[in-house]
Amino acid sequence: MNNPHGVQSEYVSGCLIVRITGRDFITQKEATFKAVANAVSEQPIKALLVDLRGVVGSYSFMDRYQIGELTARHLADVPIAALCLEVQLDRQRIAQLVAVNRGADVEVFIDETAAYAWLKKYQEAGSS
């Protein structure tokens, strides 16, 4: 299966950074999550940072709900940080709530520095 367009991943110090651009994150959710899960399974990681700032367009309530479900279904075994633009952020945090209620460990950030500080604590964990 081809990966959806706009999914790029980079391994950094035992963690995975995934950058998603375009609209496939919304229009091809299942395929996008499978692509991210495949990248996670390629080698053991301590944490995952998903940069969603390049996703264009709006999200519906159902999009957010499905994103939460897919996060828990495909990525519940790894701590996750989502980095968003403020305009993308849902004040009710539906996706995060759905994911956490189904067993995922998810934090949401709009501040890049805070998101990378979150990731750094996992990168440093276990380092000697």
mmCIF file with all atom_site columns, C-alpha atoms in Angstrom:
data_model
loop_
_atom_site.group_PDB
_atom_site.id
_atom_site.type_symbol
_atom_site.label_atom_id
_atom_site.label_alt_id
_atom_site.label_comp_id
_atom_site.label_asym_id
_atom_site.label_entity_id
_atom_site.label_seq_id
_atom_site.pdbx_PDB_ins_code
_atom_site.Cartn_x
_atom_site.Cartn_y
_atom_site.Cartn_z
_atom_site.occupancy
_atom_site.B_iso_or_equiv
_atom_site.pdbx_formal_charge
_atom_site.auth_seq_id
_atom_site.auth_comp_id
_atom_site.auth_asym_id
_atom_site.auth_atom_id
_atom_site.pdbx_PDB_model_num
ATOM 1   C CA . MET A 1 1   ? 0.000   0.000  0.000  1.00 0.00 ? 1   MET A CA 1
ATOM 2   C CA . ASN A 1 2   ? 1.296   3.450  -0.842 1.00 0.00 ? 2   ASN A CA 1
ATOM 3   C CA . ASN A 1 3   ? 1.716   5.887  1.999  1.00 0.00 ? 3   ASN A CA 1
ATOM 4   C CA . PRO A 1 4   ? -0.561  8.893  1.817  1.00 0.00 ? 4   PRO A CA 1
ATOM 5   C CA . HIS A 1 5   ? 1.020   12.023 0.463  1.00 0.00 ? 5   HIS A CA 1
ATOM 6   C CA . GLY A 1 6   ? 2.341   14.427 3.029  1.00 0.00 ? 6   GLY A CA 1
ATOM 7   C CA . VAL A 1 7   ? 3.595   11.959 5.670  1.00 0.00 ? 7   VAL A CA 1
ATOM 8   C CA . GLN A 1 8   ? 7.290   12.396 6.426  1.00 0.00 ? 8   GLN A CA 1
ATOM 9   C CA . SER A 1 9   ? 9.058   10.772 9.353  1.00 0.00 ? 9   SER A CA 1
ATOM 10  C CA . GLU A 1 10  ? 12.433  11.269 10.981 1.00 0.00 ? 10  GLU A CA 1
ATOM 11  C CA . TYR A 1 11  ? 14.056  9.290  13.804 1.00 0.00 ? 11  TYR A CA 1
ATOM 12  C CA . VAL A 1 12  ? 15.853  11.479 16.324 1.00 0.00 ? 12  VAL A CA 1
ATOM 13  C CA . SER A 1 13  ? 17.530  10.139 19.482 1.00 0.00 ? 13  SER A CA 1
ATOM 14  C CA . GLY A 1 14  ? 15.187  7.198  19.968 1.00 0.00 ? 14  GLY A CA 1
ATOM 15  C CA . CYS A 1 15  ? 12.033  9.138  19.100 1.00 0.00 ? 15  CYS A CA 1
ATOM 16  C CA . LEU A 1 16  ? 10.041  9.650  15.935 1.00 0.00 ? 16  LEU A CA 1
ATOM 17  C CA . ILE A 1 17  ? 8.990   12.990 14.504 1.00 0.00 ? 17  ILE A CA 1
ATOM 18  C CA . VAL A 1 18  ? 6.233   12.806 11.897 1.00 0.00 ? 18  VAL A CA 1
ATOM 19  C CA . ARG A 1 19  ? 5.311   15.821 9.815  1.00 0.00 ? 19  ARG A CA 1
ATOM 20  C CA . ILE A 1 20  ? 1.978   15.718 8.034  1.00 0.00 ? 20  ILE A CA 1
ATOM 21  C CA . THR A 1 21  ? 1.075   18.150 5.280  1.00 0.00 ? 21  THR A CA 1
ATOM 22  C CA . GLY A 1 22  ? -1.813  18.478 2.888  1.00 0.00 ? 22  GLY A CA 1
ATOM 23  C CA . ARG A 1 23  ? -5.328  17.169 3.358  1.00 0.00 ? 23  ARG A CA 1
ATOM 24  C CA . ASP A 1 24  ? -4.869  13.374 3.407  1.00 0.00 ? 24  ASP A CA 1
ATOM 25  C CA . PHE A 1 25  ? -4.795  13.450 7.211  1.00 0.00 ? 25  PHE A CA 1
ATOM 26  C CA . ILE A 1 26  ? -8.501  14.284 7.002  1.00 0.00 ? 26  ILE A CA 1
ATOM 27  C CA . THR A 1 27  ? -9.602  12.709 3.717  1.00 0.00 ? 27  THR A CA 1
ATOM 28  C CA . GLN A 1 28  ? -7.611  9.470  4.111  1.00 0.00 ? 28  GLN A CA 1
ATOM 29  C CA . LYS A 1 29  ? -7.448  9.131  7.887  1.00 0.00 ? 29  LYS A CA 1
ATOM 30  C CA . GLU A 1 30  ? -7.134  5.336  8.098  1.00 0.00 ? 30  GLU A CA 1
ATOM 31  C CA . ALA A 1 31  ? -4.345  5.189  5.509  1.00 0.00 ? 31  ALA A CA 1
ATOM 32  C CA . THR A 1 32  ? -2.519  8.079  7.156  1.00 0.00 ? 32  THR A CA 1
ATOM 33  C CA . PHE A 1 33  ? -2.662  6.470  10.595 1.00 0.00 ? 33  PHE A CA 1
ATOM 34  C CA . LYS A 1 34  ? -1.506  3.143  9.172  1.00 0.00 ? 34  LYS A CA 1
ATOM 35  C CA . ALA A 1 35  ? 1.464   4.923  7.550  1.00 0.00 ? 35  ALA A CA 1
ATOM 36  C CA . VAL A 1 36  ? 2.394   6.512  10.876 1.00 0.00 ? 36  VAL A CA 1
ATOM 37  C CA . ALA A 1 37  ? 1.927   3.185  12.714 1.00 0.00 ? 37  ALA A CA 1
ATOM 38  C CA . ASN A 1 38  ? 4.187   1.493  10.148 1.00 0.00 ? 38  ASN A CA 1
ATOM 39  C CA . ALA A 1 39  ? 6.873   4.120  10.748 1.00 0.00 ? 39  ALA A CA 1
ATOM 40  C CA . VAL A 1 40  ? 6.543   3.548  14.508 1.00 0.00 ? 40  VAL A CA 1
ATOM 41  C CA . SER A 1 41  ? 6.877   -0.227 14.077 1.00 0.00 ? 41  SER A CA 1
ATOM 42  C CA . GLU A 1 42  ? 10.046  -0.004 11.955 1.00 0.00 ? 42  GLU A CA 1
ATOM 43  C CA . GLN A 1 43  ? 12.183  0.460  15.053 1.00 0.00 ? 43  GLN A CA 1
ATOM 44  C CA . PRO A 1 44  ? 11.492  0.835  18.756 1.00 0.00 ? 44  PRO A CA 1
ATOM 45  C CA . ILE A 1 45  ? 10.821  4.412  19.865 1.00 0.00 ? 45  ILE A CA 1
ATOM 46  C CA . LYS A 1 46  ? 10.339  6.141  23.192 1.00 0.00 ? 46  LYS A CA 1
ATOM 47  C CA . ALA A 1 47  ? 7.858   8.787  21.988 1.00 0.00 ? 47  ALA A CA 1
ATOM 48  C CA . LEU A 1 48  ? 6.195   10.228 18.918 1.00 0.00 ? 48  LEU A CA 1
ATOM 49  C CA . LEU A 1 49  ? 5.799   13.884 17.944 1.00 0.00 ? 49  LEU A CA 1
ATOM 50  C CA . VAL A 1 50  ? 3.244   14.500 15.185 1.00 0.00 ? 50  VAL A CA 1
ATOM 51  C CA . ASP A 1 51  ? 3.495   17.946 13.599 1.00 0.00 ? 51  ASP A CA 1
ATOM 52  C CA . LEU A 1 52  ? 0.082   18.749 12.114 1.00 0.00 ? 52  LEU A CA 1
ATOM 53  C CA . ARG A 1 53  ? 0.733   22.403 11.318 1.00 0.00 ? 53  ARG A CA 1
ATOM 54  C CA . GLY A 1 54  ? 0.924   21.633 7.595  1.00 0.00 ? 54  GLY A CA 1
ATOM 55  C CA . VAL A 1 55  ? -2.555  20.077 7.418  1.00 0.00 ? 55  VAL A CA 1
ATOM 56  C CA . VAL A 1 56  ? -4.786  22.402 5.413  1.00 0.00 ? 56  VAL A CA 1
ATOM 57  C CA . GLY A 1 57  ? -8.480  23.041 5.839  1.00 0.00 ? 57  GLY A CA 1
ATOM 58  C CA . SER A 1 58  ? -10.911 22.645 8.672  1.00 0.00 ? 58  SER A CA 1
ATOM 59  C CA . TYR A 1 59  ? -11.768 19.659 10.856 1.00 0.00 ? 59  TYR A CA 1
ATOM 60  C CA . SER A 1 60  ? -15.345 18.638 11.621 1.00 0.00 ? 60  SER A CA 1
ATOM 61  C CA . PHE A 1 61  ? -16.478 17.215 14.953 1.00 0.00 ? 61  PHE A CA 1
ATOM 62  C CA . MET A 1 62  ? -16.552 13.746 13.376 1.00 0.00 ? 62  MET A CA 1
ATOM 63  C CA . ASP A 1 63  ? -13.045 14.231 11.949 1.00 0.00 ? 63  ASP A CA 1
ATOM 64  C CA . ARG A 1 64  ? -11.790 14.977 15.446 1.00 0.00 ? 64  ARG A CA 1
ATOM 65  C CA . TYR A 1 65  ? -13.665 12.030 16.948 1.00 0.00 ? 65  TYR A CA 1
ATOM 66  C CA . GLN A 1 66  ? -12.307 9.642  14.310 1.00 0.00 ? 66  GLN A CA 1
ATOM 67  C CA . ILE A 1 67  ? -8.779  11.004 14.771 1.00 0.00 ? 67  ILE A CA 1
ATOM 68  C CA . GLY A 1 68  ? -9.048  10.178 18.472 1.00 0.00 ? 68  GLY A CA 1
ATOM 69  C CA . GLU A 1 69  ? -10.298 6.659  17.746 1.00 0.00 ? 69  GLU A CA 1
ATOM 70  C CA . LEU A 1 70  ? -7.575  6.019  15.169 1.00 0.00 ? 70  LEU A CA 1
ATOM 71  C CA . THR A 1 71  ? -4.898  7.350  17.505 1.00 0.00 ? 71  THR A CA 1
ATOM 72  C CA . ALA A 1 72  ? -5.927  4.864  20.184 1.00 0.00 ? 72  ALA A CA 1
ATOM 73  C CA . ARG A 1 73  ? -6.327  2.003  17.704 1.00 0.00 ? 73  ARG A CA 1
ATOM 74  C CA . HIS A 1 74  ? -2.988  2.433  15.947 1.00 0.00 ? 74  HIS A CA 1
ATOM 75  C CA . LEU A 1 75  ? -0.710  4.313  18.360 1.00 0.00 ? 75  LEU A CA 1
ATOM 76  C CA . ALA A 1 76  ? -1.735  3.520  21.946 1.00 0.00 ? 76  ALA A CA 1
ATOM 77  C CA . ASP A 1 77  ? 1.607   1.880  22.767 1.00 0.00 ? 77  ASP A CA 1
ATOM 78  C CA . VAL A 1 78  ? 3.688   5.067  22.524 1.00 0.00 ? 78  VAL A CA 1
ATOM 79  C CA . PRO A 1 79  ? 3.443   8.508  24.184 1.00 0.00 ? 79  PRO A CA 1
ATOM 80  C CA . ILE A 1 80  ? 2.313   11.042 21.581 1.00 0.00 ? 80  ILE A CA 1
ATOM 81  C CA . ALA A 1 81  ? 2.538   14.799 21.274 1.00 0.00 ? 81  ALA A CA 1
ATOM 82  C CA . ALA A 1 82  ? 0.512   16.582 18.610 1.00 0.00 ? 82  ALA A CA 1
ATOM 83  C CA . LEU A 1 83  ? 1.810   19.979 17.494 1.00 0.00 ? 83  LEU A CA 1
ATOM 84  C CA . CYS A 1 84  ? -0.951  22.140 15.986 1.00 0.00 ? 84  CYS A CA 1
ATOM 85  C CA . LEU A 1 85  ? -1.636  25.676 14.954 1.00 0.00 ? 85  LEU A CA 1
ATOM 86  C CA . GLU A 1 86  ? -3.949  27.568 17.283 1.00 0.00 ? 86  GLU A CA 1
ATOM 87  C CA . VAL A 1 87  ? -6.588  27.737 14.542 1.00 0.00 ? 87  VAL A CA 1
ATOM 88  C CA . GLN A 1 88  ? -6.545  23.912 14.344 1.00 0.00 ? 88  GLN A CA 1
ATOM 89  C CA . LEU A 1 89  ? -7.025  23.470 18.071 1.00 0.00 ? 89  LEU A CA 1
ATOM 90  C CA . ASP A 1 90  ? -10.410 22.360 19.318 1.00 0.00 ? 90  ASP A CA 1
ATOM 91  C CA . ARG A 1 91  ? -11.043 23.983 22.690 1.00 0.00 ? 91  ARG A CA 1
ATOM 92  C CA . GLN A 1 92  ? -12.954 20.870 23.802 1.00 0.00 ? 92  GLN A CA 1
ATOM 93  C CA . ARG A 1 93  ? -10.016 18.685 22.672 1.00 0.00 ? 93  ARG A CA 1
ATOM 94  C CA . ILE A 1 94  ? -12.358 16.003 21.332 1.00 0.00 ? 94  ILE A CA 1
ATOM 95  C CA . ALA A 1 95  ? -9.628  14.008 19.560 1.00 0.00 ? 95  ALA A CA 1
ATOM 96  C CA . GLN A 1 96  ? -7.416  13.998 22.643 1.00 0.00 ? 96  GLN A CA 1
ATOM 97  C CA . LEU A 1 97  ? -10.305 13.075 24.933 1.00 0.00 ? 97  LEU A CA 1
ATOM 98  C CA . VAL A 1 98  ? -11.413 10.183 22.711 1.00 0.00 ? 98  VAL A CA 1
ATOM 99  C CA . ALA A 1 99  ? -7.830  8.891  22.365 1.00 0.00 ? 99  ALA A CA 1
ATOM 100 C CA . VAL A 1 100 ? -7.080  9.110  26.094 1.00 0.00 ? 100 VAL A CA 1
ATOM 101 C CA . ASN A 1 101 ? -10.394 7.482  27.009 1.00 0.00 ? 101 ASN A CA 1
ATOM 102 C CA . ARG A 1 102 ? -9.353  4.547  24.819 1.00 0.00 ? 102 ARG A CA 1
ATOM 103 C CA . GLY A 1 103 ? -5.928  4.138  26.378 1.00 0.00 ? 103 GLY A CA 1
ATOM 104 C CA . ALA A 1 104 ? -3.628  6.440  24.405 1.00 0.00 ? 104 ALA A CA 1
ATOM 105 C CA . ASP A 1 105 ? -1.161  8.837  26.034 1.00 0.00 ? 105 ASP A CA 1
ATOM 106 C CA . VAL A 1 106 ? -1.602  12.101 24.119 1.00 0.00 ? 106 VAL A CA 1
ATOM 107 C CA . GLU A 1 107 ? -0.540  15.689 24.748 1.00 0.00 ? 107 GLU A CA 1
ATOM 108 C CA . VAL A 1 108 ? -1.498  18.581 22.466 1.00 0.00 ? 108 VAL A CA 1
ATOM 109 C CA . PHE A 1 109 ? 0.703   21.626 21.931 1.00 0.00 ? 109 PHE A CA 1
ATOM 110 C CA . ILE A 1 110 ? 0.454   24.843 19.965 1.00 0.00 ? 110 ILE A CA 1
ATOM 111 C CA . ASP A 1 111 ? 3.878   26.018 21.100 1.00 0.00 ? 111 ASP A CA 1
ATOM 112 C CA . GLU A 1 112 ? 6.722   24.402 19.153 1.00 0.00 ? 112 GLU A CA 1
ATOM 113 C CA . THR A 1 113 ? 9.263   24.976 21.937 1.00 0.00 ? 113 THR A CA 1
ATOM 114 C CA . ALA A 1 114 ? 7.008   23.253 24.488 1.00 0.00 ? 114 ALA A CA 1
ATOM 115 C CA . ALA A 1 115 ? 6.357   20.324 22.126 1.00 0.00 ? 115 ALA A CA 1
ATOM 116 C CA . TYR A 1 116 ? 10.066  19.763 21.533 1.00 0.00 ? 116 TYR A CA 1
ATOM 117 C CA . ALA A 1 117 ? 10.774  20.110 25.269 1.00 0.00 ? 117 ALA A CA 1
ATOM 118 C CA . TRP A 1 118 ? 8.205   17.336 25.829 1.00 0.00 ? 118 TRP A CA 1
ATOM 119 C CA . LEU A 1 119 ? 9.981   15.188 23.238 1.00 0.00 ? 119 LEU A CA 1
ATOM 120 C CA . LYS A 1 120 ? 13.406  15.928 24.709 1.00 0.00 ? 120 LYS A CA 1
ATOM 121 C CA . LYS A 1 121 ? 12.460  14.448 28.088 1.00 0.00 ? 121 LYS A CA 1
ATOM 122 C CA . TYR A 1 122 ? 11.841  11.117 26.320 1.00 0.00 ? 122 TYR A CA 1
ATOM 123 C CA . GLN A 1 123 ? 15.025  11.424 24.268 1.00 0.00 ? 123 GLN A CA 1
ATOM 124 C CA . GLU A 1 124 ? 17.031  11.915 27.450 1.00 0.00 ? 124 GLU A CA 1
ATOM 125 C CA . ALA A 1 125 ? 15.278  9.125  29.367 1.00 0.00 ? 125 ALA A CA 1
ATOM 126 C CA . GLY A 1 126 ? 17.580  6.160  29.593 1.00 0.00 ? 126 GLY A CA 1
ATOM 127 C CA . SER A 1 127 ? 20.498  8.009  27.991 1.00 0.00 ? 127 SER A CA 1
ATOM 128 C CA . SER A 1 128 ? 23.839  7.485  29.641 1.00 0.00 ? 128 SER A CA 1
#
